[in-house]
Coordinates of C-alpha atoms and ligand atoms in Angstrom, one line a residue:
M1 CA -21.0 -70.3 -23.7
I2 CA -24.4 -67.3 -24.6
K3 CA -26.2 -68.0 -20.9
E4 CA -22.8 -67.7 -19.7
L5 CA -22.5 -64.2 -21.6
K6 CA -25.2 -63.2 -20.9
R7 CA -24.4 -63.7 -17.5
L8 CA -21.5 -61.2 -17.7
Q9 CA -23.1 -58.7 -19.3
K10 CA -25.3 -58.5 -16.6
E11 CA -22.5 -58.2 -14.2
A12 CA -20.5 -56.1 -15.7
L13 CA -23.2 -53.2 -16.8
T14 CA -24.8 -53.0 -13.2
K15 CA -21.2 -52.8 -11.8
L16 CA -21.2 -49.4 -14.1
E17 CA -24.2 -48.1 -13.0
N18 CA -22.8 -48.3 -9.5
L19 CA -19.4 -47.1 -9.6
K20 CA -18.6 -44.0 -7.8
S21 CA -15.7 -42.5 -8.8
P22 CA -14.2 -42.8 -12.3
S23 CA -10.9 -44.1 -11.8
E24 CA -13.2 -47.2 -10.9
I25 CA -14.3 -46.8 -14.6
E26 CA -10.6 -48.2 -15.3
K27 CA -10.7 -51.1 -12.9
I28 CA -13.9 -52.5 -14.6
R29 CA -12.6 -51.9 -17.4
L30 CA -9.8 -54.4 -17.1
E31 CA -11.6 -56.7 -14.9
Y32 CA -13.3 -58.1 -18.1
L33 CA -11.2 -56.7 -21.3
G34 CA -7.9 -56.6 -19.8
R35 CA -5.5 -59.4 -21.0
K36 CA -7.0 -62.2 -18.3
G37 CA -10.3 -60.5 -18.5
K38 CA -13.4 -62.1 -17.9
L39 CA -14.8 -61.2 -21.6
T40 CA -11.6 -61.2 -23.1
N41 CA -11.2 -65.1 -21.6
I42 CA -14.2 -66.0 -23.0
L43 CA -13.3 -64.3 -26.8
K44 CA -9.9 -66.4 -27.2
R45 CA -12.5 -69.8 -26.2
L46 CA -14.2 -68.7 -29.5
S47 CA -12.0 -71.1 -31.7
Y48 CA -12.8 -74.2 -29.6
L49 CA -16.4 -73.7 -30.7
P50 CA -17.9 -75.7 -33.5
Q51 CA -16.9 -74.0 -36.9
E52 CA -21.3 -73.9 -36.5
E53 CA -21.4 -72.0 -33.0
R54 CA -18.7 -69.2 -33.7
P55 CA -20.8 -66.7 -35.7
K56 CA -23.4 -66.4 -33.9
I57 CA -21.3 -67.0 -30.8
G58 CA -18.9 -64.8 -32.3
R59 CA -21.2 -62.0 -32.8
L60 CA -23.3 -61.8 -29.2
A61 CA -19.8 -61.3 -27.6
N62 CA -18.9 -58.8 -29.9
A63 CA -21.9 -57.1 -29.7
I64 CA -21.7 -57.4 -25.4
K65 CA -18.0 -56.1 -25.6
D66 CA -19.6 -53.1 -27.5
K67 CA -21.8 -52.3 -25.9
F68 CA -19.7 -52.8 -22.8
I69 CA -17.8 -50.2 -24.7
D70 CA -20.1 -48.3 -25.1
E71 CA -21.3 -47.8 -21.9
L72 CA -17.9 -47.2 -20.0
D73 CA -16.9 -43.7 -22.5
Q74 CA -20.3 -42.9 -21.2
R75 CA -19.9 -42.7 -18.1
L76 CA -16.5 -41.4 -18.1
K77 CA -18.4 -38.4 -20.0
E78 CA -20.9 -38.6 -17.2
F79 CA -18.1 -38.5 -15.2
K80 CA -16.5 -35.6 -17.0
D81 CA -19.4 -33.1 -17.2
T82 CA -20.1 -33.2 -14.0
S83 CA -16.1 -32.8 -11.9
V84 CA -14.9 -28.9 -11.3
E85 CA -12.6 -29.0 -13.6
E86 CA -14.2 -29.3 -17.0
K87 CA -16.2 -27.3 -15.5
I88 CA -14.0 -24.0 -14.7
D89 CA -14.2 -21.9 -18.4
I90 CA -10.0 -20.6 -18.5
T91 CA -11.0 -18.6 -21.3
L92 CA -12.9 -16.2 -19.5
P93 CA -11.4 -12.9 -18.5
G94 CA -10.0 -12.9 -14.8
I95 CA -11.4 -11.3 -11.2
P96 CA -8.8 -8.1 -11.0
P97 CA -7.8 -8.5 -7.3
N98 CA -8.6 -5.2 -4.8
V99 CA -5.3 -3.6 -4.7
G100 CA -5.8 -0.4 -3.2
T101 CA -4.4 2.2 -3.7
K102 CA -1.7 5.2 -1.9
H103 CA -3.6 7.5 0.9
L104 CA -3.8 11.1 -0.1
I105 CA -1.2 11.9 3.1
T106 CA 1.5 9.8 1.6
K107 CA 0.8 11.1 -2.6
T108 CA 1.4 14.6 -0.9
I109 CA 4.5 13.9 1.1
E110 CA 5.7 12.3 -1.9
E111 CA 5.0 15.2 -4.3
I112 CA 6.1 18.0 -1.5
C113 CA 9.5 15.8 -1.3
E114 CA 9.6 15.1 -4.9
I115 CA 10.3 19.2 -5.4
F116 CA 13.3 19.1 -3.6
I117 CA 14.6 16.0 -4.4
S118 CA 14.5 18.1 -7.8
L119 CA 16.7 21.1 -7.3
G120 CA 18.9 18.3 -5.3
F121 CA 17.8 17.6 -1.8
N122 CA 18.0 14.3 0.2
V123 CA 15.1 12.6 2.0
V124 CA 15.9 11.1 5.6
E125 CA 13.4 9.8 8.2
G126 CA 14.3 9.2 11.5
P127 CA 12.8 8.0 14.8
E128 CA 9.1 9.2 15.7
I129 CA 10.3 8.2 20.0
E130 CA 13.0 11.0 20.5
T131 CA 14.4 12.0 24.1
E132 CA 14.0 16.0 25.5
F133 CA 17.3 17.1 24.3
Y134 CA 16.7 16.4 20.3
N135 CA 12.5 17.1 20.9
F136 CA 13.8 20.9 22.2
E137 CA 17.0 21.7 24.4
A138 CA 19.2 21.1 21.1
L139 CA 16.4 23.4 19.0
N140 CA 17.0 26.5 21.4
I141 CA 13.3 25.5 22.8
P142 CA 14.3 26.2 27.1
L143 CA 12.1 24.4 29.9
E144 CA 9.6 27.3 30.8
H145 CA 8.7 27.0 27.2
P146 CA 4.2 25.8 26.9
S147 CA 5.8 23.3 24.3
R148 CA 6.6 20.9 26.4
D149 CA 5.0 21.3 29.1
A150 CA 2.7 17.5 29.5
F151 CA -0.5 19.1 27.6
D152 CA 1.4 20.1 24.9
T153 CA 3.6 17.4 24.7
F154 CA 3.2 13.1 24.7
Y155 CA 5.8 12.1 27.5
I156 CA 6.2 8.3 28.1
S157 CA 8.7 7.6 30.0
K158 CA 12.4 8.1 31.2
G159 CA 12.9 11.7 29.5
K160 CA 11.0 9.9 26.4
L161 CA 8.2 11.8 24.9
L162 CA 6.7 11.8 20.9
R163 CA 8.1 14.0 18.7
S164 CA 5.8 17.7 18.5
H165 CA 7.8 17.5 14.8
T166 CA 10.6 15.9 13.0
S167 CA 13.6 18.5 13.9
P168 CA 15.1 16.5 15.7
V169 CA 16.0 14.1 12.5
Q170 CA 17.5 17.5 11.8
I171 CA 19.9 17.5 14.9
R172 CA 20.9 14.0 14.1
V173 CA 22.1 14.4 10.8
M174 CA 24.2 17.6 12.5
E175 CA 25.2 15.8 14.7
K176 CA 26.3 13.2 11.8
E177 CA 27.3 15.1 9.2
K178 CA 29.7 18.2 8.1
P179 CA 28.4 21.1 6.0
P180 CA 27.0 21.2 2.8
I181 CA 23.7 19.7 4.1
A182 CA 20.2 20.3 2.3
V183 CA 18.0 17.0 3.9
V184 CA 13.9 17.4 3.7
V185 CA 12.8 15.2 7.0
P186 CA 8.8 14.0 6.1
G187 CA 6.8 11.9 8.5
K188 CA 4.4 11.6 11.9
V189 CA 4.3 13.8 14.6
Y190 CA 2.7 14.0 17.8
R191 CA 0.3 17.1 19.7
P192 CA -2.3 16.2 21.7
D193 CA -4.4 19.2 20.5
A194 CA -8.4 17.7 20.7
V195 CA -9.9 16.7 17.5
D196 CA -11.6 19.3 15.4
A197 CA -11.9 20.2 11.6
T198 CA -8.5 21.6 11.6
H199 CA -6.8 19.6 14.8
S200 CA -5.6 16.0 15.2
F201 CA -3.2 14.8 17.5
M202 CA -0.8 13.2 15.1
F203 CA -0.2 14.1 11.6
H204 CA 2.3 14.7 9.1
Q205 CA 4.9 17.7 8.8
V206 CA 8.0 17.6 6.0
E207 CA 10.8 19.8 7.5
G208 CA 13.6 20.8 5.6
L209 CA 17.2 22.4 6.2
V210 CA 20.0 23.8 3.9
I211 CA 23.6 24.8 5.5
D212 CA 26.9 25.5 3.8
K213 CA 29.0 28.4 4.1
E214 CA 27.0 31.9 3.3
V215 CA 23.6 30.6 3.3
T216 CA 21.6 33.7 2.5
F217 CA 17.9 35.4 3.2
S218 CA 17.2 34.9 -0.3
D219 CA 18.5 31.7 -0.7
L220 CA 15.5 31.1 1.9
K221 CA 13.4 33.2 -0.4
G222 CA 13.7 31.7 -3.7
T223 CA 13.7 28.1 -2.8
L224 CA 10.5 28.2 -1.2
S225 CA 8.9 30.5 -3.5
L226 CA 10.0 28.1 -6.7
F227 CA 8.8 25.2 -3.9
V228 CA 4.7 26.8 -3.2
E229 CA 4.9 27.6 -7.4
R230 CA 5.2 23.8 -8.2
L231 CA 3.1 22.5 -5.8
F232 CA 0.0 25.2 -6.0
G233 CA 0.9 26.5 -9.8
K234 CA 2.7 29.7 -11.2
D235 CA 0.0 31.6 -11.2
I236 CA -0.3 32.2 -6.7
K237 CA 1.5 35.0 -5.3
V238 CA 3.8 34.6 -2.5
R239 CA 4.1 36.8 0.6
F240 CA 6.8 35.8 3.6
R241 CA 5.0 37.5 6.9
P242 CA 8.0 37.6 10.0
H243 CA 7.0 35.6 13.1
F244 CA 8.9 34.3 15.7
F245 CA 10.0 30.3 16.1
P246 CA 13.3 29.6 19.0
F247 CA 15.2 27.7 16.2
T248 CA 15.1 30.2 13.4
E249 CA 16.4 33.6 13.8
P250 CA 14.9 35.6 12.2
S251 CA 11.5 34.2 11.0
A252 CA 8.7 34.9 8.8
D253 CA 5.9 32.9 7.9
L254 CA 4.7 32.2 4.2
D255 CA 1.5 33.1 2.5
I256 CA 0.5 33.0 -0.5
S257 CA -2.5 34.3 -2.2
C258 CA -6.2 32.2 -2.0
I259 CA -6.3 29.5 -4.4
I260 CA -10.0 29.9 -3.8
C261 CA -10.7 33.4 -4.8
K262 CA -7.2 34.0 -5.7
G263 CA -6.8 36.4 -4.0
K264 CA -10.5 38.5 -3.5
G265 CA -11.2 37.2 -0.1
C266 CA -13.6 34.4 0.9
R267 CA -14.3 32.0 3.3
V268 CA -11.5 29.7 3.3
C269 CA -8.5 32.0 3.7
S270 CA -10.6 34.2 6.1
N271 CA -11.6 37.2 4.2
T272 CA -8.2 37.9 3.8
G273 CA -7.2 36.7 0.6
W274 CA -4.1 34.8 1.8
L275 CA -3.4 31.1 2.9
E276 CA -0.6 30.3 5.2
V277 CA 0.9 27.4 3.8
L278 CA 4.4 26.5 5.7
G279 CA 7.2 28.6 8.7
S280 CA 11.0 29.4 8.0
G281 CA 13.9 30.9 9.0
M282 CA 17.7 31.5 9.7
V283 CA 18.7 28.9 11.5
D284 CA 19.2 30.1 15.0
P285 CA 23.3 30.4 16.0
E286 CA 21.8 28.5 19.4
V287 CA 20.3 25.2 17.0
F288 CA 24.2 25.5 15.5
K289 CA 25.8 25.6 19.4
A290 CA 23.8 22.7 20.1
V291 CA 25.7 20.2 17.2
K292 CA 28.8 21.6 17.9
Y293 CA 29.2 23.7 14.3
D294 CA 30.7 27.3 14.4
Y295 CA 28.6 29.3 13.3
N296 CA 30.5 32.3 11.9
K297 CA 31.4 29.7 9.6
F298 CA 28.3 28.5 7.8
S299 CA 24.8 29.6 8.0
G300 CA 21.3 27.6 7.3
F301 CA 18.4 28.1 6.1
A302 CA 15.2 25.7 7.6
F303 CA 11.2 25.4 7.3
G304 CA 8.0 22.8 8.3
V305 CA 5.0 22.2 5.8
G306 CA 1.8 20.6 7.8
V307 CA 0.8 17.8 5.0
E308 CA -2.3 18.0 5.9
R309 CA -3.3 21.8 5.5
I310 CA -1.2 21.2 1.9
A311 CA -3.2 18.2 1.3
M312 CA -6.8 20.3 2.6
L313 CA -5.9 23.2 0.2
K314 CA -5.1 21.2 -3.1
Y315 CA -8.0 19.3 -2.8
G316 CA -10.7 21.2 -0.5
I317 CA -10.9 18.8 1.0
D318 CA -12.8 21.1 5.0
D319 CA -11.9 18.3 7.4
I320 CA -8.6 17.2 8.6
R321 CA -10.9 14.2 10.8
L322 CA -11.5 12.6 6.8
F323 CA -8.1 11.7 6.5
F324 CA -7.4 8.7 9.2
E325 CA -11.1 7.6 10.0
N326 CA -10.0 4.7 6.7
D327 CA -13.5 5.2 5.1
L328 CA -13.4 3.7 2.0
R329 CA -15.8 6.1 0.0
F330 CA -13.7 9.0 0.7
L331 CA -10.1 7.5 0.1
K332 CA -11.3 6.4 -2.8
Q333 CA -11.9 9.7 -4.0
F334 CA -8.5 10.4 -4.9
P335 CA -6.8 7.4 -7.0
I336 CA -3.2 6.3 -7.9
Ligands
2NL401 C1 6.2 25.2 11.0 C2 7.4 26.2 11.2 C3 9.6 25.4 11.2 C4 11.9 24.7 11.2 C5 10.6 24.4 11.2 C6 14.2 23.7 12.7 C7 14.7 22.3 12.3 C8 16.1 22.9 12.5 C9 16.8 23.8 12.9 C10 15.5 24.8 12.5 CL1 17.5 21.7 12.7 N1 14.8 25.1 11.8 N2 13.2 23.9 11.5 C11 11.7 26.0 10.9 C12 11.1 27.0 10.9 C13 9.8 26.7 10.7 O1 7.8 25.0 10.9 O2 5.0 26.4 11.3 N3 5.8 24.3 10.5 C14 4.3 23.8 10.0

């Protein structure tokens, strides 16, 4: 029996040494210590031994059993130490994910729209592919106007083009709805300009339109003055300078006192002390005709803001290309 015990011990320990996965440990435990295990069977047979042999063999059998159990535990521990789940320290702080931020142009569009929302305007968006009717004809831009030339508009096919301003969306709003109307229209616009520090073939606009009975030029001046004061600060000066647009009459560009030199004259304002920030005017009766509004009953004002220009002035950016080159070193300077 002693021989048998020693042989079993050797056999069991060899198996333990050569095992490859923790699941095998349990198999080996059952093989020797299970209800019908090899060691269990020997221990059961102890009671049949003569009285005088029992203690000695009993001690040996128990010692072998204990050693076997110790060895099992040891192997189990080794596997745990090297297994992956035990190596992950779940108390460590996580690695923050790279969530990104809004683009400065998105932020500027939102900032502009928020001001008009606070004044009761609605925000509307529309298609970037348009027809000549919505982009030109309805806006009183005649066929011979230079902006309709193939060098100044991206024509696609069969009377389709990439909109050169967001005004077509306002035409669509007027077709669909009756006054009173107060909307701002943000979005991408396209013009085949040669790219340089101040020009891009794609840029962003926010246009606005207000129509009701008895809307006056004073409403235009008050609304747009308040807008630029909210955007650039109360301390700036505002002036309206006569201009011409086919879709408004009269028309005016809005200038603010230079935010760099406070009106003294510098490189940014070309020594004039003033910066042009938007175009505006009273909606031309020809536009009302195109959308079948009675121009004796309604009047309104409209305006257009170049988003890149506003962002460049507000954040001191000297090259429009920085917005579109996707260089994180630039974009990350404007978080949130
Ligand atoms: C500019 C000038 C302007 C408008 C846009 C407009 C739209 C309709 C009717 C009349 Cl549907 N006008 N839009 C009016 C005046 C100026 O934008 O220089 N934008 C950067």
